[in-house]
Short mmCIF file of N, CA and C in Angstrom, two decimals:
data_model
loop_
_atom_site.label_atom_id
_atom_site.label_comp_id
_atom_site.label_asym_id
_atom_site.label_seq_id
_atom_site.Cartn_x
_atom_site.Cartn_y
_atom_site.Cartn_z
N MET F 193 -14.47 -48.18 26.20
CA MET F 193 -15.72 -47.73 25.58
C MET F 193 -15.45 -46.85 24.37
N ILE F 194 -16.24 -47.06 23.33
CA ILE F 194 -16.14 -46.24 22.13
C ILE F 194 -17.21 -45.15 22.20
N PRO F 195 -16.84 -43.90 22.06
CA PRO F 195 -17.85 -42.84 22.09
C PRO F 195 -18.77 -42.92 20.88
N PRO F 196 -20.03 -42.55 21.03
CA PRO F 196 -20.99 -42.72 19.93
C PRO F 196 -20.69 -41.83 18.74
N GLN F 197 -20.13 -40.63 18.99
CA GLN F 197 -19.81 -39.74 17.88
C GLN F 197 -18.39 -39.21 18.06
N PRO F 198 -17.41 -39.94 17.60
CA PRO F 198 -16.02 -39.50 17.81
C PRO F 198 -15.63 -38.31 16.94
N HIS F 199 -16.39 -38.07 15.86
CA HIS F 199 -16.02 -36.96 14.99
C HIS F 199 -16.32 -35.61 15.62
N LEU F 200 -17.14 -35.60 16.69
CA LEU F 200 -17.41 -34.35 17.39
C LEU F 200 -16.18 -33.86 18.16
N HIS F 201 -15.25 -34.77 18.40
CA HIS F 201 -14.04 -34.36 19.11
C HIS F 201 -13.18 -33.44 18.23
N PHE F 202 -13.23 -33.64 16.92
CA PHE F 202 -12.40 -32.86 16.00
C PHE F 202 -13.11 -31.60 15.51
N LEU F 203 -14.32 -31.38 16.00
CA LEU F 203 -15.09 -30.24 15.52
C LEU F 203 -14.46 -28.90 15.92
N PRO F 204 -13.93 -28.74 17.14
CA PRO F 204 -13.29 -27.45 17.45
C PRO F 204 -12.06 -27.14 16.60
N LEU F 205 -11.42 -28.17 16.05
CA LEU F 205 -10.29 -27.92 15.17
C LEU F 205 -10.74 -27.39 13.81
N ILE F 206 -11.97 -27.74 13.42
CA ILE F 206 -12.46 -27.35 12.11
C ILE F 206 -13.20 -26.02 12.18
N LEU F 207 -13.92 -25.81 13.28
CA LEU F 207 -14.70 -24.59 13.41
C LEU F 207 -13.79 -23.37 13.53
N PRO F 208 -14.05 -22.34 12.74
CA PRO F 208 -13.16 -21.17 12.75
C PRO F 208 -13.48 -20.20 13.88
N ASN F 209 -13.16 -20.59 15.11
CA ASN F 209 -13.28 -19.60 16.18
C ASN F 209 -12.05 -18.71 16.19
N LYS F 210 -12.10 -17.66 16.98
CA LYS F 210 -11.06 -16.63 16.87
C LYS F 210 -9.69 -17.15 17.30
N GLN F 211 -9.68 -18.02 18.30
CA GLN F 211 -8.39 -18.46 18.83
C GLN F 211 -7.64 -19.33 17.81
N THR F 212 -8.35 -20.27 17.18
CA THR F 212 -7.68 -21.14 16.23
C THR F 212 -7.28 -20.39 14.98
N VAL F 213 -8.12 -19.44 14.54
CA VAL F 213 -7.79 -18.67 13.35
C VAL F 213 -6.55 -17.82 13.59
N SER F 214 -6.47 -17.18 14.76
CA SER F 214 -5.30 -16.38 15.06
C SER F 214 -4.06 -17.27 15.22
N LEU F 215 -4.26 -18.46 15.77
CA LEU F 215 -3.13 -19.37 15.93
C LEU F 215 -2.64 -19.87 14.57
N ILE F 216 -3.58 -20.16 13.67
CA ILE F 216 -3.20 -20.61 12.32
C ILE F 216 -2.49 -19.48 11.58
N GLN F 217 -3.00 -18.25 11.70
CA GLN F 217 -2.35 -17.12 11.04
C GLN F 217 -0.96 -16.89 11.62
N TYR F 218 -0.83 -17.02 12.94
CA TYR F 218 0.46 -16.80 13.59
C TYR F 218 1.47 -17.88 13.18
N SER F 219 1.01 -19.14 13.13
CA SER F 219 1.93 -20.22 12.76
C SER F 219 2.33 -20.12 11.30
N SER F 220 1.38 -19.75 10.42
CA SER F 220 1.73 -19.60 9.01
C SER F 220 2.68 -18.42 8.83
N PHE F 221 2.49 -17.35 9.61
CA PHE F 221 3.41 -16.21 9.55
C PHE F 221 4.80 -16.62 10.00
N LEU F 222 4.88 -17.45 11.04
CA LEU F 222 6.18 -17.92 11.50
C LEU F 222 6.85 -18.82 10.47
N HIS F 223 6.04 -19.65 9.79
CA HIS F 223 6.60 -20.52 8.76
C HIS F 223 7.14 -19.70 7.59
N ILE F 224 6.38 -18.66 7.19
CA ILE F 224 6.84 -17.82 6.09
C ILE F 224 8.12 -17.08 6.49
N LEU F 225 8.16 -16.61 7.74
CA LEU F 225 9.35 -15.91 8.22
C LEU F 225 10.56 -16.84 8.26
N LEU F 226 10.34 -18.08 8.69
CA LEU F 226 11.43 -19.04 8.76
C LEU F 226 11.94 -19.38 7.36
N ILE F 227 11.01 -19.56 6.41
CA ILE F 227 11.41 -19.86 5.03
C ILE F 227 12.17 -18.69 4.43
N LEU F 228 11.71 -17.46 4.71
CA LEU F 228 12.43 -16.29 4.21
C LEU F 228 13.82 -16.20 4.81
N LEU F 229 13.93 -16.48 6.10
CA LEU F 229 15.24 -16.42 6.74
C LEU F 229 16.18 -17.50 6.21
N LEU F 230 15.61 -18.64 5.84
CA LEU F 230 16.44 -19.72 5.31
C LEU F 230 16.88 -19.44 3.88
N PHE F 231 15.98 -18.84 3.08
CA PHE F 231 16.29 -18.67 1.66
C PHE F 231 16.87 -17.30 1.33
N LEU F 232 16.88 -16.38 2.29
CA LEU F 232 17.39 -15.05 2.01
C LEU F 232 18.89 -15.05 1.68
N PRO F 233 19.75 -15.79 2.39
CA PRO F 233 21.17 -15.79 2.00
C PRO F 233 21.41 -16.36 0.61
N TYR F 234 20.66 -17.39 0.23
CA TYR F 234 20.82 -17.95 -1.11
C TYR F 234 20.38 -16.95 -2.16
N MET F 235 19.29 -16.23 -1.90
CA MET F 235 18.81 -15.25 -2.86
C MET F 235 19.80 -14.10 -2.99
N ILE F 236 20.38 -13.67 -1.86
CA ILE F 236 21.33 -12.56 -1.90
C ILE F 236 22.61 -12.98 -2.62
N THR F 237 23.10 -14.18 -2.36
CA THR F 237 24.32 -14.63 -3.03
C THR F 237 24.06 -14.87 -4.51
N ASP F 238 22.84 -15.29 -4.87
CA ASP F 238 22.51 -15.45 -6.29
C ASP F 238 22.43 -14.10 -6.98
N MET F 239 21.99 -13.07 -6.26
CA MET F 239 21.91 -11.75 -6.87
C MET F 239 23.30 -11.16 -7.08
N PHE F 240 24.17 -11.28 -6.06
CA PHE F 240 25.46 -10.62 -6.14
C PHE F 240 26.52 -11.48 -6.83
N LEU F 241 26.34 -12.79 -6.78
CA LEU F 241 27.29 -13.69 -7.43
C LEU F 241 26.53 -14.59 -8.40
N PRO F 242 26.29 -14.10 -9.61
CA PRO F 242 25.55 -14.94 -10.58
C PRO F 242 26.40 -16.12 -11.02
N ALA F 243 25.77 -17.26 -11.11
CA ALA F 243 26.49 -18.48 -11.48
C ALA F 243 26.85 -18.43 -12.97
#
């Protein structure tokens, strides 16, 4: 059976309730932290050892 309104299933993902907003902020913070941890050695070596 096909539900009459399947787009209502994705509505909680779009609606900014507190749990999803905090989860999005937490995941973006983790991504920024991971990117910083990955690029920090390259930035430090570029600062101390200029090419």
